[in-house]
Short mmCIF file of C-alpha atoms (C1' of nucleotides) in Angstrom, two decimals:
data_model
loop_
_atom_site.label_atom_id
_atom_site.label_comp_id
_atom_site.label_asym_id
_atom_site.label_seq_id
_atom_site.Cartn_x
_atom_site.Cartn_y
_atom_site.Cartn_z
CA MET A 1 87.62 138.37 149.63
CA SER A 2 87.35 141.92 149.92
CA GLU A 3 84.16 143.53 147.63
CA ALA A 4 85.71 146.38 145.49
CA LEU A 5 89.23 144.05 144.37
CA ARG A 6 86.51 141.55 143.18
CA PRO A 7 86.21 141.37 139.20
CA MET A 8 85.17 144.08 137.24
CA VAL A 9 81.90 143.26 135.15
CA LYS A 10 81.66 145.46 132.56
CA SER A 11 78.19 145.10 131.47
CA ARG A 12 77.54 144.04 128.30
CA LEU A 13 75.09 146.39 126.32
CA TYR A 14 72.67 143.96 126.07
CA GLU A 15 72.02 144.09 129.58
CA GLN A 16 71.69 147.43 129.81
CA VAL A 17 68.53 147.44 126.77
CA LEU A 18 67.60 144.29 128.68
CA GLU A 19 66.78 146.37 131.41
CA ARG A 20 65.47 149.14 129.51
CA LEU A 21 63.06 147.31 128.17
CA ARG A 22 61.78 145.71 131.36
CA ALA A 23 61.68 149.20 133.16
CA TYR A 24 59.37 150.15 129.58
CA VAL A 25 57.13 147.64 129.60
CA THR A 26 56.26 148.14 133.48
CA GLU A 27 56.03 151.45 132.56
CA ALA A 28 54.41 151.61 129.82
CA GLY A 29 52.04 148.97 131.57
CA LEU A 30 51.68 146.58 128.71
CA LYS A 31 50.39 143.48 129.20
CA ALA A 32 50.08 139.22 127.67
CA GLY A 33 49.63 139.42 124.20
CA ASP A 34 50.62 143.59 123.04
CA LYS A 35 52.99 144.11 120.83
CA LEU A 36 56.42 146.01 121.53
CA PRO A 37 58.06 148.05 119.04
CA ALA A 38 59.80 148.02 116.20
CA GLU A 39 63.56 147.16 116.75
CA ARG A 40 64.51 149.50 114.44
CA GLU A 41 62.32 151.93 116.26
CA LEU A 42 63.77 150.81 119.80
CA ALA A 43 67.70 151.57 118.48
CA ALA A 44 66.50 154.27 117.83
CA SER A 45 65.07 155.07 121.19
CA LEU A 46 68.00 154.38 123.07
CA GLY A 47 70.92 155.32 120.99
CA VAL A 48 72.08 151.16 119.82
CA SER A 49 72.31 149.52 117.22
CA ARG A 50 70.04 147.26 116.66
CA ALA A 51 72.31 144.15 116.64
CA SER A 52 72.26 144.80 120.21
CA VAL A 53 68.60 144.89 120.88
CA LYS A 54 68.65 142.40 118.81
CA GLN A 55 70.63 140.78 120.97
CA ALA A 56 68.36 141.64 124.34
CA ILE A 57 65.72 139.73 122.49
CA VAL A 58 66.79 136.61 121.89
CA VAL A 59 67.70 136.70 125.63
CA LEU A 60 64.09 137.20 126.41
CA GLU A 61 62.94 134.88 123.26
CA VAL A 62 64.98 132.03 125.03
CA GLN A 63 63.08 132.52 128.40
CA GLY A 64 60.77 132.26 126.70
CA LEU A 65 59.25 135.86 128.49
CA VAL A 66 58.31 137.89 124.05
CA GLU A 67 57.61 135.99 121.18
CA ALA A 68 59.22 137.56 117.46
CA ARG A 69 57.14 136.75 114.04
CA HIS A 70 58.99 137.29 111.17
CA GLY A 71 57.48 140.19 109.76
CA GLY A 72 55.11 140.68 112.65
CA GLY A 73 56.42 142.16 115.88
CA THR A 74 57.62 141.01 119.21
CA TYR A 75 55.06 140.26 120.78
CA LEU A 76 54.82 139.91 124.96
CA VAL A 77 54.42 136.03 126.40
CA ARG A 78 53.25 137.16 129.99
CA ASP A 79 52.09 140.78 131.41
CA THR A 80 56.55 141.41 132.45
CA LEU A 81 60.16 140.22 131.39
CA ASP A 82 60.76 139.18 134.46
CA VAL A 83 61.31 135.48 134.66
CA GLU A 84 59.54 133.15 136.20
CA PRO A 85 59.71 132.12 139.32
CA VAL A 86 60.63 128.36 138.26
CA GLU A 87 63.77 130.03 137.69
CA GLN A 88 64.17 131.38 141.88
CA LEU A 89 62.99 127.76 142.76
CA VAL A 90 67.00 126.81 144.07
CA GLU A 91 65.82 129.59 146.89
CA ARG A 92 62.37 129.37 147.90
CA ARG A 93 62.91 125.48 148.52
CA LYS A 94 64.84 126.50 151.52
CA ARG A 95 61.53 125.53 153.65
CA LEU A 96 61.52 122.01 155.00
CA PRO A 97 58.05 121.90 155.92
CA GLU A 98 57.26 122.58 152.33
CA VAL A 99 59.69 119.78 151.26
CA LEU A 100 57.84 116.41 153.18
CA GLU A 101 54.53 118.28 151.71
CA ALA A 102 56.39 118.39 148.31
CA ARG A 103 58.47 115.56 148.48
CA GLU A 104 55.49 113.01 149.53
CA ALA A 105 53.16 114.14 146.36
CA LEU A 106 56.00 112.92 143.84
CA GLU A 107 58.02 109.91 145.78
CA THR A 108 54.16 108.61 146.80
CA LYS A 109 53.44 108.71 143.02
CA LEU A 110 57.44 107.36 141.94
CA ALA A 111 56.84 103.99 144.03
CA GLU A 112 53.73 103.89 142.22
CA LEU A 113 55.16 104.29 139.06
CA ALA A 114 57.98 102.10 139.49
CA ALA A 115 56.19 98.86 140.72
CA GLU A 116 54.36 99.17 137.04
CA ARG A 117 57.96 100.39 135.04
CA ARG A 118 60.43 99.06 136.62
CA THR A 119 62.61 96.27 134.74
CA GLU A 120 64.68 93.34 136.90
CA ASP A 121 67.98 95.39 136.70
CA GLU A 122 65.91 98.60 138.64
CA LEU A 123 64.69 96.00 140.65
CA ASP A 124 68.39 95.09 142.21
CA ALA A 125 69.08 98.21 141.64
CA ILE A 126 66.76 98.55 145.05
CA ARG A 127 67.89 95.39 146.33
CA ALA A 128 71.61 96.66 146.70
CA SER A 129 70.72 99.83 147.92
CA LEU A 130 68.70 97.92 150.84
CA ASP A 131 71.69 95.10 150.68
CA PHE A 132 73.94 98.60 151.16
CA MET A 133 72.26 100.04 153.92
CA HIS A 134 71.79 97.02 155.69
CA GLU A 135 75.85 96.17 155.84
CA GLU A 136 75.66 100.57 156.62
CA ILE A 137 73.93 99.73 160.12
CA VAL A 138 75.65 96.40 160.89
CA ASP A 139 78.94 98.79 160.94
CA GLY A 140 77.25 100.48 163.31
CA GLY A 141 76.13 103.52 160.00
CA PHE A 142 73.02 105.63 160.11
CA GLY A 143 72.79 104.29 156.52
CA VAL A 144 73.13 107.71 154.98
CA GLU A 145 74.47 106.87 151.57
CA GLY A 146 72.16 103.37 151.51
CA ASP A 147 68.58 105.69 151.87
CA ARG A 148 69.91 108.06 149.13
CA ARG A 149 71.20 105.05 147.02
CA PHE A 150 66.76 103.61 147.61
CA HIS A 151 65.04 106.67 146.76
CA ALA A 152 67.41 107.45 144.12
CA ALA A 153 66.61 104.13 142.53
CA VAL A 154 63.21 104.14 142.53
CA THR A 155 63.06 107.91 140.73
CA ALA A 156 64.83 105.98 138.29
CA ALA A 157 62.60 102.85 138.20
CA ALA A 158 59.93 104.89 137.16
CA HIS A 159 60.56 106.65 134.10
CA SER A 160 59.94 109.52 134.54
CA SER A 161 62.31 112.76 133.80
CA LEU A 162 59.89 115.68 134.52
CA LEU A 163 59.35 113.86 138.55
CA ALA A 164 62.87 113.24 138.88
CA ASP A 165 63.73 116.52 138.27
CA PHE A 166 60.81 117.85 140.91
CA MET A 167 62.56 115.87 142.86
CA LYS A 168 66.08 117.38 141.99
CA ALA A 169 64.89 120.23 142.88
CA ILE A 170 64.22 119.44 146.45
CA ALA A 171 67.47 116.91 147.03
CA GLY A 172 69.86 118.92 148.25
CA GLN A 173 67.19 119.83 150.96
CA ILE A 174 66.20 116.22 151.30
CA THR A 175 69.76 115.34 151.91
CA GLU A 176 69.44 117.78 154.94
CA SER A 177 66.57 116.31 156.49
CA ARG A 178 67.82 112.34 155.59
CA ASN A 179 71.00 113.53 157.47
CA GLU A 180 69.50 114.33 161.13
CA SER A 181 66.14 112.11 160.86
CA LEU A 182 68.34 108.80 160.94
CA ARG A 183 70.63 110.27 163.57
CA GLN A 184 67.48 110.10 165.70
CA PRO A 185 67.68 106.24 167.85
CA GLY A 186 65.83 103.23 166.74
CA ARG A 187 65.26 105.38 163.17
CA PRO A 188 68.53 103.31 160.85
CA HIS A 189 66.37 99.96 161.56
CA ARG A 190 62.19 101.42 161.08
CA SER A 191 63.92 103.02 157.71
CA LEU A 192 65.06 99.71 156.72
CA ALA A 193 61.86 98.21 157.29
CA GLN A 194 59.70 100.62 155.46
CA HIS A 195 62.17 100.38 152.42
CA THR A 196 62.15 96.98 152.41
CA ALA A 197 58.14 97.08 152.69
CA ILE A 198 58.59 99.33 149.79
CA TYR A 199 60.61 97.11 147.51
CA GLU A 200 58.34 93.76 148.00
CA ALA A 201 55.28 96.04 146.48
CA ILE A 202 57.59 97.23 143.66
CA ALA A 203 58.69 93.64 143.47
CA ALA A 204 55.17 92.14 143.46
CA GLY A 205 54.50 94.85 140.33
CA ASP A 206 51.76 95.83 142.65
CA PRO A 207 51.21 100.17 142.35
CA LYS A 208 48.97 100.82 144.73
CA LYS A 209 50.71 99.35 147.82
CA ALA A 210 53.78 100.88 147.12
CA ALA A 211 52.68 103.88 146.52
CA ALA A 212 50.85 103.48 149.71
CA ALA A 213 54.04 102.00 151.83
CA MET A 214 56.07 105.04 150.44
CA ARG A 215 53.06 107.09 151.77
CA LYS A 216 53.88 105.85 155.74
CA HIS A 217 57.75 105.88 154.96
CA VAL A 218 57.50 109.12 154.17
CA ARG A 219 55.27 111.10 156.83
CA THR A 220 57.23 109.01 159.21
CA VAL A 221 60.40 110.93 158.26
CA ALA A 222 58.30 114.26 158.30
CA LYS A 223 57.10 113.50 162.06
CA VAL A 224 60.43 112.98 163.63
CA ARG A 225 61.09 116.36 161.66
CA LEU A 226 58.12 118.30 163.83
CA LEU A 227 58.98 117.80 166.69
CA ASP A 228 62.33 119.68 166.67
CA TRP A 229 60.75 122.06 164.38
CA VAL A 230 57.49 124.55 164.16
CA PRO A 231 56.84 125.92 161.15
CA GLU A 232 57.20 130.36 160.95
CA ASP A 233 53.45 130.42 159.80
CA MET B 1 43.69 119.35 116.81
CA SER B 2 45.77 117.49 113.38
CA GLU B 3 49.75 117.17 114.47
CA ALA B 4 50.53 117.99 111.15
CA LEU B 5 48.66 120.99 111.11
CA ARG B 6 50.09 122.94 114.46
CA PRO B 7 51.70 125.77 113.79
CA MET B 8 54.65 125.74 111.71
CA VAL B 9 57.89 126.90 113.58
CA LYS B 10 60.69 128.09 111.64
CA SER B 11 64.41 127.22 113.39
CA ARG B 12 65.99 130.68 114.55
CA LEU B 13 69.43 130.88 112.75
CA TYR B 14 70.72 131.00 116.34
CA GLU B 15 69.21 128.25 117.05
CA GLN B 16 71.20 126.38 115.06
CA VAL B 17 74.52 127.25 115.93
CA LEU B 18 73.49 126.88 119.18
CA GLU B 19 72.41 123.80 118.08
CA ARG B 20 76.04 122.91 116.80
CA LEU B 21 78.16 124.10 118.89
CA ARG B 22 77.07 122.02 121.49
CA ALA B 23 78.26 118.94 119.68
CA TYR B 24 81.23 120.38 118.88
CA VAL B 25 82.11 120.90 122.80
CA THR B 26 80.80 117.00 122.72
CA GLU B 27 82.72 116.10 119.51
CA ALA B 28 86.31 118.11 120.48
CA GLY B 29 85.53 117.18 124.36
CA LEU B 30 86.13 120.42 125.51
CA LYS B 31 86.15 120.81 129.04
CA ALA B 32 85.93 123.64 131.99
CA GLY B 33 87.46 126.63 131.29
CA ASP B 34 88.83 125.98 128.17
CA LYS B 35 88.78 128.23 125.09
CA LEU B 36 85.83 128.51 122.19
CA PRO B 37 87.22 128.78 118.00
CA ALA B 38 86.88 132.94 117.96
CA GLU B 39 84.13 134.53 116.90
CA ARG B 40 85.61 134.92 113.07
CA GLU B 41 85.92 131.36 113.09
CA LEU B 42 82.73 130.17 113.72
CA ALA B 43 81.14 132.01 111.86
CA ALA B 44 83.69 131.30 109.01
CA SER B 45 83.02 127.53 109.85
CA LEU B 46 79.61 127.09 110.02
CA GLY B 47 79.23 129.70 106.91
CA VAL B 48 77.35 132.05 109.24
CA SER B 49 77.27 135.54 110.08
CA ARG B 50 79.31 136.71 112.82
CA ALA B 51 76.33 137.99 114.62
CA SER B 52 74.61 135.26 114.64
CA VAL B 53 76.95 132.87 116.47
CA LYS B 54 77.18 136.50 118.65
CA GLN B 55 73.48 135.82 119.46
CA ALA B 56 73.97 131.99 120.39
CA ILE B 57 76.75 133.10 122.36
CA VAL B 58 74.71 135.17 123.90
CA VAL B 59 72.14 133.14 125.37
CA LEU B 60 75.02 130.35 126.30
CA GLU B 61 76.11 133.69 128.36
CA VAL B 62 72.98 133.81 130.10
CA GLN B 63 72.43 130.26 130.76
CA GLY B 64 75.97 131.04 133.15
CA LEU B 65 77.50 127.81 130.61
CA VAL B 66 80.12 130.32 128.90
CA GLU B 67 82.52 133.17 130.13
CA ALA B 68 83.09 136.02 126.63
CA ARG B 69 86.16 137.53 128.05
CA HIS B 70 86.09 141.12 126.35
CA GLY B 71 89.08 140.75 124.73
CA GLY B 72 90.39 137.55 125.64
CA GLY B 73 88.27 134.96 123.74
CA THR B 74 85.10 132.75 125.29
CA TYR B 75 85.57 129.88 127.19
CA LEU B 76 83.29 127.18 128.84
CA VAL B 77 82.23 127.18 132.34
CA ARG B 78 81.15 123.64 131.81
CA ASP B 79 82.04 121.00 130.44
CA THR B 80 78.68 120.60 128.62
CA LEU B 81 77.27 123.17 126.41
CA ASP B 82 73.72 121.33 128.25
CA VAL B 83 71.45 123.35 130.55
CA GLU B 84 71.41 121.97 134.09
CA PRO B 85 68.34 120.19 134.45
CA VAL B 86 66.42 122.62 136.67
CA GLU B 87 66.84 125.20 133.69
CA GLN B 88 65.63 122.82 131.33
CA LEU B 89 63.21 121.76 132.90
CA VAL B 90 60.94 124.50 130.89
CA GLU B 91 62.15 122.10 127.80
CA ARG B 92 61.61 118.73 129.19
CA ARG B 93 57.61 119.38 130.22
CA LYS B 94 56.42 119.36 127.20
CA ARG B 95 56.38 115.67 127.06
CA LEU B 96 52.63 115.22 127.92
CA PRO B 97 52.48 111.60 129.53
CA GLU B 98 54.66 113.29 132.49
CA VAL B 99 53.33 116.48 132.31
CA LEU B 100 50.05 114.26 133.80
CA GLU B 101 51.54 112.13 135.65
CA ALA B 102 53.13 115.02 137.21
CA ARG B 103 49.87 116.38 137.03
CA GLU B 104 48.46 113.44 139.44
CA ALA B 105 50.76 113.67 141.96
CA LEU B 106 51.02 116.63 142.51
CA GLU B 107 46.87 118.09 142.31
CA THR B 108 46.33 115.31 144.90
CA LYS B 109 48.63 116.16 147.19
CA LEU B 110 47.41 119.68 146.42
CA ALA B 111 43.66 118.46 147.21
CA GLU B 112 44.07 116.74 150.48
CA LEU B 113 46.38 120.37 152.18
CA ALA B 114 43.68 122.69 150.27
CA ALA B 115 41.14 120.25 152.71
CA GLU B 116 42.91 121.50 155.35
CA ARG B 117 44.56 124.47 155.62
CA ARG B 118 41.61 126.15 153.59
CA THR B 119 40.07 129.23 154.60
CA GLU B 120 36.46 130.80 154.09
CA ASP B 121 37.68 133.36 151.74
CA GLU B 122 39.65 130.26 149.67
CA LEU B 123 36.90 128.09 150.56
CA ASP B 124 34.59 130.51 148.07
CA ALA B 125 37.02 131.28 145.49
CA ILE B 126 37.13 127.60 145.04
CA ARG B 127 32.77 128.27 144.99
CA ALA B 128 32.29 130.97 142.57
CA SER B 129 34.71 129.18 139.93
CA LEU B 130 31.85 126.46 139.84
CA ASP B 131 29.65 128.62 139.27
CA PHE B 132 32.09 130.31 136.78
CA MET B 133 32.74 127.46 134.93
CA HIS B 134 28.24 126.77 134.89
CA GLU B 135 27.98 129.69 133.58
CA GLU B 136 29.92 129.46 131.01
CA ILE B 137 28.44 125.51 130.12
CA VAL B 138 25.41 127.36 130.32
CA ASP B 139 26.23 129.86 127.75
CA GLY B 140 28.13 126.54 125.52
CA GLY B 141 31.03 127.48 125.78
CA PHE B 142 33.99 124.60 127.55
CA GLY B 143 34.12 125.68 130.94
CA VAL B 144 37.67 126.52 129.91
CA GLU B 145 38.32 129.57 132.06
CA GLY B 146 36.25 128.30 134.62
CA ASP B 147 38.52 124.61 135.01
CA ARG B 148 41.51 126.43 135.53
CA ARG B 149 40.30 128.97 138.19
CA PHE B 150 39.40 125.94 139.84
CA HIS B 151 42.82 124.23 139.97
CA ALA B 152 44.27 128.15 140.53
CA ALA B 153 41.93 127.66 142.80
CA VAL B 154 42.79 124.72 145.41
CA THR B 155 46.41 125.20 144.70
CA ALA B 156 46.25 128.81 146.59
CA ALA B 157 43.99 127.12 149.28
CA ALA B 158 46.81 124.26 150.23
CA HIS B 159 49.24 126.79 150.86
CA SER B 160 52.43 125.51 149.54
CA SER B 161 54.60 127.87 147.74
CA LEU B 162 56.60 125.28 146.71
CA LEU B 163 54.14 122.97 145.07
CA ALA B 164 52.54 125.98 143.79
CA ASP B 165 55.67 126.67 142.03
CA PHE B 166 56.09 122.95 140.31
CA MET B 167 52.81 123.54 139.56
CA LYS B 168 53.35 127.00 137.58
CA ALA B 169 55.64 124.86 135.51
CA ILE B 170 53.67 122.51 134.15
CA ALA B 171 51.09 125.01 134.03
CA GLY B 172 51.40 125.51 130.02
CA GLN B 173 51.30 121.86 128.97
CA ILE B 174 48.51 121.47 131.70
CA THR B 175 46.21 124.80 129.57
CA GLU B 176 46.99 123.31 126.36
CA SER B 177 45.65 119.58 127.76
CA ARG B 178 43.01 121.86 129.40
CA ASN B 179 41.47 122.86 125.97
CA GLU B 180 41.55 119.83 124.26
CA SER B 181 39.90 117.60 126.70
CA LEU B 182 37.44 119.67 127.06
CA ARG B 183 35.87 119.42 123.62
CA GLN B 184 34.92 116.37 124.25
CA PRO B 185 31.70 115.58 124.21
CA GLY B 186 30.65 115.72 127.91
CA ARG B 187 33.46 116.36 128.68
CA PRO B 188 32.63 119.37 130.22
CA HIS B 189 29.70 118.65 132.65
CA ARG B 190 31.46 115.41 133.37
CA SER B 191 34.03 117.90 134.57
CA LEU B 192 31.77 120.42 136.90
CA ALA B 193 30.72 117.08 138.54
CA GLN B 194 33.90 115.96 139.63
CA HIS B 195 34.83 119.35 140.92
CA THR B 196 32.02 119.36 142.60
CA ALA B 197 32.81 116.60 144.00
CA ILE B 198 35.79 117.68 145.08
CA TYR B 199 34.91 120.59 146.40
CA GLU B 200 32.70 118.88 148.73
CA ALA B 201 35.47 117.19 149.93
CA ILE B 202 37.54 120.61 150.70
CA ALA B 203 34.47 122.38 152.32
CA ALA B 204 34.32 118.98 154.76
CA GLY B 205 37.34 119.31 155.74
CA ASP B 206 37.97 115.94 154.34
CA PRO B 207 41.46 115.36 153.23
CA LYS B 208 41.20 111.55 152.25
CA LYS B 209 38.21 112.94 150.42
CA ALA B 210 39.37 115.05 148.54
CA ALA B 211 42.77 113.78 147.26
CA ALA B 212 40.44 110.93 146.21
CA ALA B 213 37.64 112.55 144.09
CA MET B 214 41.10 114.80 142.67
CA ARG B 215 42.93 111.18 141.38
CA LYS B 216 40.23 110.87 139.88
CA HIS B 217 39.47 113.98 137.69
CA VAL B 218 42.88 113.73 136.72
CA ARG B 219 42.76 110.81 135.77
CA THR B 220 39.58 111.24 133.64
CA VAL B 221 41.66 113.43 131.53
CA ALA B 222 44.59 111.41 130.85
CA LYS B 223 42.57 109.15 129.79
CA VAL B 224 40.82 111.09 127.35
CA ARG B 225 44.08 111.82 125.73
CA LEU B 226 45.04 108.91 125.75
CA LEU B 227 42.69 107.77 123.45
CA ASP B 228 44.06 110.05 120.55
CA TRP B 229 48.24 110.45 121.36
CA VAL B 230 50.26 108.09 121.73
CA PRO B 231 53.52 108.79 122.82
CA GLU B 232 56.31 108.53 120.32
CA ASP B 233 58.99 106.99 122.53
"C1'" DT C 1 118.64 138.35 136.61
"C1'" DC C 2 114.82 140.69 136.62
"C1'" DG C 3 111.04 143.99 136.02
"C1'" DG C 4 108.91 146.81 133.58
"C1'" DG C 5 107.81 149.03 129.08
"C1'" DT C 6 106.31 148.89 124.42
"C1'" DC C 7 103.76 147.13 120.52
"C1'" DA C 8 101.20 144.03 117.36
"C1'" DA C 9 98.27 140.47 116.92
"C1'" DG C 10 94.25 138.00 117.91
"C1'" DT C 11 89.97 138.74 120.11
"C1'" DG C 12 85.32 140.47 121.86
"C1'" DG C 13 82.02 144.80 121.70
"C1'" DC C 14 79.29 147.37 118.87
"C1'" DT C 15 77.90 150.04 114.50
"C1'" DC C 16 76.23 150.67 109.92
"C1'" DA C 17 73.06 149.70 105.97
"C1'" DG C 18 71.13 146.91 103.44
"C1'" DC C 19 68.79 143.19 101.45
"C1'" DC C 20 65.32 139.29 101.95
"C1'" DA C 21 61.55 137.45 103.77
"C1'" DC C 22 57.24 137.58 106.18
"C1'" DT C 23 53.14 139.65 108.04
"C1'" DA C 24 48.44 142.67 108.07
"C1'" DG C 25 45.77 145.42 106.68
"C1'" DG C 26 43.57 147.69 102.93
"C1'" DC C 27 41.80 147.14 98.30
"C1'" DC C 28 39.96 145.69 94.46
"C1'" DA C 29 37.72 142.39 91.48
"C1'" DC C 30 34.69 137.82 91.23
"C1'" DG D 1 31.36 138.31 101.53
"C1'" DT D 2 35.12 135.88 99.20
"C1'" DG D 3 39.16 135.56 97.52
"C1'" DG D 4 43.09 137.45 95.76
"C1'" DC D 5 47.13 141.20 95.01
"C1'" DC D 6 49.77 144.73 96.73
"C1'" DT D 7 52.34 147.58 100.01
"C1'" DA D 8 54.08 149.23 104.29
"C1'" DG D 9 56.25 147.88 108.39
"C1'" DT D 10 58.71 144.33 110.46
"C1'" DG D 11 61.60 140.64 111.61
"C1'" DG D 12 66.28 137.61 109.96
"C1'" DC D 13 70.15 138.39 108.79
"C1'" DT D 14 74.62 139.46 106.22
"C1'" DG D 15 79.18 141.77 105.65
"C1'" DA D 16 82.45 145.56 106.30
"C1'" DG D 17 83.99 148.12 109.66
"C1'" DC D 18 86.19 150.37 113.70
"C1'" DC D 19 87.14 149.69 118.68
"C1'" DA D 20 88.47 148.41 122.80
"C1'" DC D 21 90.82 144.91 125.55
"C1'" DT D 22 94.14 141.10 126.14
"C1'" DT D 23 97.72 138.45 125.76
"C1'" DG D 24 101.99 137.38 125.48
"C1'" DA D 25 106.78 138.29 122.46
"C1'" DC D 26 110.23 141.58 123.07
"C1'" DC D 27 112.69 144.99 124.35
"C1'" DC D 28 115.56 148.03 127.48
"C1'" DG D 29 117.90 149.53 131.77
"C1'" DA D 30 118.83 148.59 135.98
#
DNA sequence: TCGGGTCAAGTGGCTCAGCCACTAGGCCAC
DNA sequence: GTGGCCTAGTGGCTGAGCCACTTGACCCGA
């Protein structure tokens, strides 16, 4: 599609106010806890209505960058009005070695929690993923989908939405590494065996064993990757 | 701190409008591409001013959930007005037990990596945070800032921007729990001792020992919290 | 029949003026 | 000091209104 013919985006006024506000905070060197000028004042300075200023402030409010106290002024929460890196994760998460480190940290804990908290149904789901992966391999596949289901089932059984969210943040990268690592000779069978060990520890309700088994598994994946990958820094 | 005496949060009107809007979309079964009722109509139905409806719509707009076309109506971008999991982290992360679980997972790994990768300068920084915390305690403080610096220094020494980002995502909650836990009798000294043990393992370049020491430390914090907190669900 | 122009209704963008509720700080009485 | 009171400053919200843009119906001429 032609760059010139993409849909016209008419900048909303509040977006411009937002930019001016960010610039102002930077230029004036405002820090966390400092007070922003009053809405009426900002409106007058920028030559816009108070409603537009208000809309911009609401945006900053929902982003947690600013705190408006009824009757008491509006205050900076951080030293800047730029959004936090957390929201930029989507970009950052592309670096594989770090993803594998994070994966180890998260999945080890998830396996531990799963061993403590899994219900019978969840245990069945994990076992089902094992069976599925076995089928895939017997049919000559790599067990990619079974692998995915296994880790998803363990994550679900851990009952931690926060850790699950973190996993989701690196899910795309994990998928990529899974696809490649399971194509290594002998890997599908070995992976299935490791999954089984993790499953047994979870079934037995042994958190330490589950964590150890998961750690070993994730490290296996990491090692394979390192054979053909050299971290750039 | 008493649950009843925490700061009162008066819900802004636009937040209520936001909720009603989400509920409406769900109930009416609206899908991506469907048109929302006109602003004037919404204002009339909900019994609020158009400005308030507008503020809510601006919020949905910056979250990419809705697209407002000048003169053409406002349209759903997704099948729901709920924010995506990753963007939702900020909300979700408020649940303390989960935060502590995540913290254990992340910091254990961070300590391990720090033991492997720390430079001399970073080691100095960790030691400095120890000294700082010691000063604070001698001066009758709780060592809050020293504690923060210690964990920040360890995180930095691990050289993993992804894990660092995850930590950042729960930083606010950790701060809260830190403030309270360090106020328990005898806690500052005990915490300092645990920090020292972690430091020594990192200085010795012993990843396993560092991880174990950090795990113990984080679990101590978690236990203290569980004494006076009962998760509501 | 088809392409193009016109027009009016519907709708979002933005402003203005104003009232209310709450906060913060100074002042006074105790 | 301490607490109560008052007031200016400030955010929360409203209602009315104008403008700009989109949409679709309608009409006209080729």
